[in-house]
Structure formats: C-alpha cells, structure tokens
C-alpha cells in the first residue's frame, strides 16, 4: 500500500498544491481552535491551583471573612487550641504598589508561625516594624539590595520600608509570579487599616486529624467562611466554561467547513483519477483496496492538517491567554504563567483532525470503490452532472422542522404567550430546529437560487445565465458551501447582536447609574493596588473648593450562606447616591423611593443576576452573613447591574458599618460645581497622586474605559466569528476552484467559441455572487433570530436584562464579504481557469 | 487564408521538453479542404490548435487573413474565434446544460447578440436537425451531437472551419454522413476546412492531404476528390 501511495497518491497531491493548501487550512483552523481551548483551559487552571498552593502552602482549610471585612484576632487563639488543629496562622493580604511602579501582593505574616504553613528560602530577617522581605526577582526589578529603602503604598500614602531580607523565587516566593513581598503582621494591620483584624486564617491540621470543613465552620460561626484553599477554582472554571462554549462554537464551524473542504477535495481528486482508478481495478485491485487507498490519503491530509493545526493552536492559545490576562488579573489576581502543553493534547488534535478527514472522505472513497474497471478503456464525453430527484421528503421535513423551530422561538421571545415552561431549553431547541430546517430546505432553495440567478445576473448577459445554471449542477456541493456560509454569517450576527445589545445597555446603565462628576480611587477595575482611602482624606476631599459632594464608597464581595452564590456587595451612602445617580429598577418602586427605602429602612436592593440565581424578588427577605451573625434583609428592589459579572447587592453605608464594622473606603464619588471638573481633578491628583497613588477618573473618562473594557471582552468572540466568516468564504473559493477544475473542458469550449478571459471571470464571479447572496441573506435572517434569542437567553440564564439591538456593523461586514469580497476573490479560480492552455483542455484525455 | 511560417511548438512534460512541431511551414488557400494525417504524437492536433489561435507557437508565426496572431490581444483573438473560425471536436464538446439550439447559438450569445433565432434555425436546417433543437446533449445520438457541433461552428458564418478527428467517436456510417456534410459545406459556402484525422478514407474527402511525422511535414499531396 505504501508503494502504491507513493506512486499513485503522492504525485497527485503534490501536483495540486493550491487545493491541498485550502483543504489543510480547513482542518488546521478547526483543530487549532479546539487545541487552543484545551491548552488555555488547562494552563489557566494549573496556574490558578499553583498560585493557590503557593499562597496557602500546607493549609488544609482557610477561613476568609464575609465581605472581606476582616476576621477577629480572638479567632486565631480559639482555633489554635482546638484538638486536631496543629496551627491557625493569620495573614493580612493586600495588593499594593512599591516604589511607584510595581503592582505587588503584600502578605502581613507572623514570621514565627508562618513557616508552619509556607516554605520560604530566604536570607535576612523580618523583625522591625518597617522591615520588608522581597523576592529576588522583585529586588532585581526594583534594583534594590538588603538595607535599601523602598516606598510602599499604604492607606496613609507611600511609606518607607527597609529591605531586611530576600526570598528566592521558589516555594512561597513564586506567589503572584514573584511580585510578592512580606511585612510583619502588626505592621500590615496598621498600614492597610485592618484595625486588629486579619484577612485569612490558614488552618494546618494535625497529621491524624479528621476535622472536616463543616466542623470547623461550626466553630467559626458567622465570623467567616471555611473553604478549601483552591475552592475558588470553580469560579475560574465557570468563567472558562463561557469562553470554552464560544470558542467551541467557532471551532465546530471551522471543522464543519473543514469537513466540506476535504469532501470537495477528495471528490474532485477521485473524479480526476477515474481512469487511473479504473486501471488499478482492471489490474486486479479489489474494491476494498480502492477504499483503503482513498481513505489513506484522507488520513495523511488529516494528520498533516492536525499537526499544523496543533502548532497554530498553541500560538492561538498564547494570544487567547494574553487576551484573558486583564480579566484574570482583575477578577482573580493571577495570570497564566506558562502554557501547559502535553502529549494528550497532541493525541486529541491528531485524532480529531484525522477523524474529520476520514468521515469527509468516506463518500468520495465509496464512489471511487464503485468505479468500473471498464472505464479504463472507454472515452469520456462531457457528462451532465445535474442531480436528479427533488428530495421531496427532505424538503417536507425541512418545512415542518423550520415551522416548529419558529413556533418554539416565538414562544421563547414572547413568554407571555406561554407560562410555566423552561424558556432556556425551548429557546435553544427552537434555534437548533430553525437551523436544521433551513439546512434541510437548502437543496430546494439552491434550485430556486439557480432560477433567481438568471434574473439577478442578467446584466452579465449570457455569462450570467451560464453562471446561474452552474449553481444547480452540483446541488450537494453548492448546498454545503452555502450552508457553511449561512452558519458563519448566522454566528457572526448572533454574537454581534449580543455584543452590540450588551454595549448599548451598558451605555444606558452608565448614563443613569454613574452620575458623579469624578471618582477618586487608587485601584481601577481591580488592577493595581487595593489599598483603601483613609477617612482623613475623605474629609479633606469634601472640603476642596468647588466640591459639592464627596461620597465614600465600598466595594467587596459576599458569599450567600447555603446558596453557593457569590455576589458583589456595593456600599453607598444612599443620601448622597440619590443626588447624583438613579437605579435602573426592573422590579419594585421608582428609583427615588427605592433609594429612600435603602437609606431609611435598612433594606437592600439586588441586581437581576442575583435575583435570578437565588430566586427571590421584591418583598422577600435575604439572609446575609455578617461578623455579627447572619442577618435578614428585606429586598426593596431588583435593579440592572452592568458593573459586575456576578451581580450585586446594594446597601446603605450606615447599615454596612453597623453590621460589618468596617469603615474602609475604596473610592470617593465627587460632584463639583459646573465647569470645575478639570480644576478639581487636577488639584486632587497633584495633592494625593504621588503620595497616595490616588487617581481621578472623570465621568467621560470612566465611560470611555467601560466602553473599551466591554469591547475588549467581546473582541475574542467577535474575532472568532469573523474568522468563521472568512473560513466560510474560503469554502466558496474552494468550491469555485473545484468547479472550475471539473469544468475545464467546458470553459475551454467557451474560450474556443469566443469567450474572453474577462467573460470567464464574470461568469465565475456571478456564481460566487449568487452563493454569497444566498449565504448572506439566509445568514442575516437566521443570525437576527439567533441574536434575539441569545439576548433573551442572557436574561433567562444569568438574569442580565438586555434590549435587542440590530448588529448593523456585522451586517455590513457580512454584506461586504458576501457581495463584494466573494465576487472579487472569484478572480483566483477564474485566473486558474484562464491559465489553462486551451489546446490541452480540449484534447481528449 | 492562413499561413504558417517556420512554426515550432515545445511542451514541458515533467523534466522533459517534448517538441510537438518542428519548423513547420504551410499555406492554406481560401475554399481549400485540407486533411492532416499522421500517427499519434506526430503533432496533428497541435498544428490545428495553433491555426485556430487556441495555443501560441514556441517560435515562428501564424497569419490569419494576413494578420499575425502573436500580436493580437486576448479580446481580439476571442473575437476572431467567435466570428471567423469554427471548431468541430472529436468528442463534440457540447455544454450539457444547454439545449441543441442553445449550444448552436453559443458563439452568438457569447458575443451578446440577441436576434439569434434565424441564424440558429438556418444552420440547424443545414445539418438536418430542425426537429431536435430543444433536446439536450444526453438526449441526442453521437451523430446528432456532432451535427450540433458542426452547426455551432457554422452559425457565425466563419471563414475557416477546424475539425479535430470529427469522426473519431462515430460509427463508420455516421462518420461518412458527417464527412459528406463537411465536404458539402466546404463547397456550398466556399468555406476553408482543415481537418485532422488518422483515417485515410476520411482524409480523402479533402482537396489536399499533408502527412506529419515527428513534428515535420513528411508529405504534401494534392488529390482529385472522388467524394465531391
């Protein structure tokens, strides 16, 4: 078989490099996307768990406070004396800025105890109140040595610390990718305003202890939450699941197009070698032998495409990883260290690409198997490859499936029609049936397209008529091409509708909810430090000339007991809040009444996401864990929230301080007299910018930042959708190329009877235009429906309420690709057709 | 009508260069019926394709009605093929999606002519296929398909008709009918015909027979035509 492949298959593949390249591209893109998903997924989780291990060391459990409000010192002593617990080790953890340039993670530790839970390799000591231990890589970055001074951002501004020792970048020294420092515990409590509290208590169990998290939780009570160090990994996994879904969709479409590219390539390659295959059969090769030979070619293409696809996937994974970095840094404070690639990934990639290639090649191989040995000795006049049979049953099924899909989708989009159904499932099934129905109806539509083409392409004269006829000549292939394009355009529009609707809704939300003139903070979107602002500075801000209002704000997170739901806790002084902003209320009283309710009655408002996840609404009561024990809060309103992904709980500052006894301030919202924004902003930055790393964002700047962040978060999916569209377009080019190769003798006849090269181009371009037209029109209709259901599904699945916006830009892109780019790139197959030497094409082969 | 001067044609076949024609010179007069004979690979079809502007010589020049083909642009050669030259092929080369009359009308339609019916009906009547004009190629016999091919070649009143083994795919009786049709057309319309064949009986329908061997003219014979 190998000898036969070398003599029969290899020369053929080699002589059709362009076609081979297009086919490989189909496999490559699909495999690349799937490989990148796998690599990014594992690399992210491995980096996360590695970070958790480094941060938590030998701790079996860790106790974190509710809403990051801190754990009391007594808890350490109580837990330390419990039988089965070897040590309870407290830490204060804060992101800060050192020497004005590096964002670092600072641990405040009890140096005597901390060695029980974490391994450090170090030189020096940590004894003085202003001592700091740096990792070697951080010291190199800052160009400092033991004995040098460094300035660390604290709640009181930048304070001088002395480098008293260096840790090697091993064990705990690798925490936060080496951007890590340690200061004494008491010192950290002071400079980060922890008021005799800790952030985390690590629990190291005795060797034979069987204490469970639940038992320790009973001891801890409402003071904090007991969890395994890496338990937050599930949040990372759920974030990755969303990304995986979108990338998986793009990968599936790329592979679908890949299947069709391989199918096309193998079909034409069998067609071209009918005589050679007939000869092999006449010389004694069995039908099974022919099947094996053609499938072996597919395996080679599959292996080669998969291998190249895997390499491309690793490069793509690097791009995706860097695209994810801002999300990972802001939400989980870590980054992907190194991409983790293993042999399993390679095996999966090779298996995937090869399977796809074999499946795609099966029918062409079966056709090759049926070639009669007699064909080796008879002539081959031009054949009519118009397909017969009207596929009546298929079309009928298509109509039924399409109509059921429409009904389900309507029921999903207009829920008042039906009540008490599972909307998400209905919507998904509806969209699926709609697509399936369209695909079943597509062959019928293509026949119609051929007739429509005669009218649309009339300006091209007789060449338009020929182009229209050609569309109906290989219904299977034209259907697969248009289907790939339809799915790609549908995906592009669906995702863009989602992205545009989200962006528009965020803009509306920012306009109503963010009413301040400027916000002062030392941390933006979680990047940089999370050092708060001292009460003194808040007071001084309100006294600046021109400032009407300076309102302190606190942003933290909270885990709702027994619900496994994490929400953002947003604490405002509601009197102030009412003066510069309003809630976008989805359920409950108007914004003014709601704000009053929150301020005067100690109620809370929850965002639609939280309402969806906990299944509660206005008038219900929600149990929140506080350091004072669990407390019931009445829900006074359900509001929109685009500030956080997880959803928010809104509370008045007075109420928060009462239960959490935490007076920290993360940001100050400021309103100023008309026309004084720039002046006040400049003054704040010049006064506290250098010393306290405070920065000011005006309303306009903040809005621009939010827009950029939303655009960035959809950049990857938008790019994938655009890539799928281009792969779809590639499919059209491939189909045209193959059609041109199959019909080279016909084209030669046209040339012999007087058609110019330009005439041939217009004919091929006409064919391309009609396929583009069908793909784009159907794609726009289906994409809009998919977009509407995705927007509606966002509310059903996550509680984020969006209004549908038409994705105009994506529609323009689809039209440009379908109606301008496709006819233009038809130049490539047309050029290949024109390059043929007429005399050779006309000669009987 | 057509003058071929010191024409050579080389093809690249893998790593080898194959010389199909070697320094061939030939002149064909208006109204002449020239048969080209020779064994396989002697360069017959190559000579025919060069004469029709389907291919360009590696060296030498082909003149059609006094104009050198090598200096013409693609548009000009295409127009020439559309209006002045007709081709008849061994395997008919009809477009399978078009009816007989549409295939015949092809050169006119490609030139964006609209009033084609009269001309099409005229040539279909000439080849005896008026009753089969709405049939597609797969509904016609071999002889009928070749008649459609001849009608297509004649529809634009060409000055030159080039036929490449026109009877090679037909039984002997049908082949004779086609050759008779070609001869009658040649005489009635004073049409110049160049026909490639390997069959001496078919070649004898011509006024003149040249024999090619190894890319050169081995023999050039004027004959008194017994088939006229």
GROMACS .gro file of C-alpha atoms in nm, chain A residues 379-386 454 458 460-463 465-466 469-470 473 745-759 837-845, chain B residues 9 11 13 45-46 49 53-55 74-75 77-79 81-82 85 87 89-99 102 106-112 137-138 145 152 164 169:
model
   86
  379UNK     CA    1  -1.389   0.751  -2.375
  380UNK     CA    2  -1.532   1.021  -2.160
  381UNK     CA    3  -1.755   1.271  -2.335
  382UNK     CA    4  -1.864   1.568  -2.122
  383UNK     CA    5  -2.106   1.445  -1.863
  384UNK     CA    6  -2.418   1.612  -1.737
  385UNK     CA    7  -2.374   1.626  -1.362
  386UNK     CA    8  -2.709   1.785  -1.291
  454UNK     CA    9  -3.091   3.408  -1.421
  458UNK     CA   10  -2.900   3.932  -1.638
  460UNK     CA   11  -2.382   3.980  -1.726
  461UNK     CA   12  -2.557   3.869  -2.044
  462UNK     CA   13  -2.530   3.505  -2.144
  463UNK     CA   14  -2.244   3.454  -1.899
  465UNK     CA   15  -2.720   3.267  -1.747
  466UNK     CA   16  -2.436   3.013  -1.755
  469UNK     CA   17  -2.712   2.723  -1.444
  470UNK     CA   18  -2.384   2.613  -1.291
  473UNK     CA   19  -2.530   2.146  -1.136
  745UNK     CA   20  -1.310   2.144  -2.081
  746UNK     CA   21  -1.639   2.332  -2.082
  747UNK     CA   22  -1.458   2.656  -2.011
  748UNK     CA   23  -1.218   2.574  -2.289
  749UNK     CA   24  -1.513   2.530  -2.527
  750UNK     CA   25  -1.641   2.870  -2.425
  751UNK     CA   26  -1.298   3.017  -2.488
  752UNK     CA   27  -1.273   2.833  -2.821
  753UNK     CA   28  -1.611   2.969  -2.927
  754UNK     CA   29  -1.517   3.326  -2.847
  755UNK     CA   30  -1.537   3.399  -2.472
  756UNK     CA   31  -1.262   3.629  -2.347
  757UNK     CA   32  -1.074   3.579  -2.020
  758UNK     CA   33  -1.274   3.864  -1.874
  759UNK     CA   34  -1.600   3.694  -1.975
  837UNK     CA   35  -0.379   2.602  -2.213
  838UNK     CA   36  -0.687   2.578  -2.429
  839UNK     CA   37  -0.549   2.319  -2.663
  840UNK     CA   38  -0.467   2.084  -2.373
  841UNK     CA   39  -0.807   2.124  -2.213
  842UNK     CA   40  -0.984   2.048  -2.536
  843UNK     CA   41  -0.772   1.749  -2.615
  844UNK     CA   42  -0.931   1.424  -2.509
  845UNK     CA   43  -0.755   1.291  -2.206
  854UNK     CA   44   0.599   2.407  -3.057
  856UNK     CA   45   0.584   2.129  -2.431
  858UNK     CA   46   0.640   1.715  -1.977
  890UNK     CA   47  -0.381   1.840  -3.325
  891UNK     CA   48  -0.110   2.084  -3.215
  894UNK     CA   49  -0.482   2.438  -3.236
  898UNK     CA   50  -0.531   3.059  -3.206
  899UNK     CA   51  -0.609   2.816  -2.920
  900UNK     CA   52  -0.238   2.797  -2.848
  919UNK     CA   53  -0.690   3.813  -2.586
  920UNK     CA   54  -1.002   4.014  -2.683
  922UNK     CA   55  -0.825   3.651  -3.070
  923UNK     CA   56  -1.150   3.574  -2.885
  924UNK     CA   57  -1.342   3.784  -3.140
  926UNK     CA   58  -1.263   3.267  -3.280
  927UNK     CA   59  -1.617   3.392  -3.226
  930UNK     CA   60  -1.327   3.047  -3.706
  932UNK     CA   61  -1.426   2.439  -3.431
  934UNK     CA   62  -1.422   1.835  -3.189
  935UNK     CA   63  -1.390   1.460  -3.172
  936UNK     CA   64  -1.595   1.441  -2.850
  937UNK     CA   65  -1.842   1.706  -2.966
  938UNK     CA   66  -1.779   1.922  -2.659
  939UNK     CA   67  -2.137   2.039  -2.619
  940UNK     CA   68  -2.238   2.209  -2.295
  941UNK     CA   69  -2.455   1.955  -2.114
  942UNK     CA   70  -2.688   2.210  -1.953
  943UNK     CA   71  -2.788   2.374  -2.282
  944UNK     CA   72  -3.032   2.250  -2.548
  947UNK     CA   73  -2.863   2.697  -2.725
  951UNK     CA   74  -2.336   2.982  -2.809
  952UNK     CA   75  -2.087   3.185  -3.021
  953UNK     CA   76  -2.359   3.443  -3.095
  954UNK     CA   77  -2.475   3.461  -2.732
  955UNK     CA   78  -2.117   3.496  -2.612
  956UNK     CA   79  -2.093   3.796  -2.840
  957UNK     CA   80  -2.409   3.930  -2.671
  982UNK     CA   81  -2.697   1.658  -2.550
  983UNK     CA   82  -2.776   1.350  -2.341
  990UNK     CA   83  -2.431   1.562  -3.131
  997UNK     CA   84  -2.231   2.561  -3.380
 1009UNK     CA   85  -1.021   1.762  -3.493
 1014UNK     CA   86  -1.608   0.882  -3.199
   0.00000   0.00000   0.00000
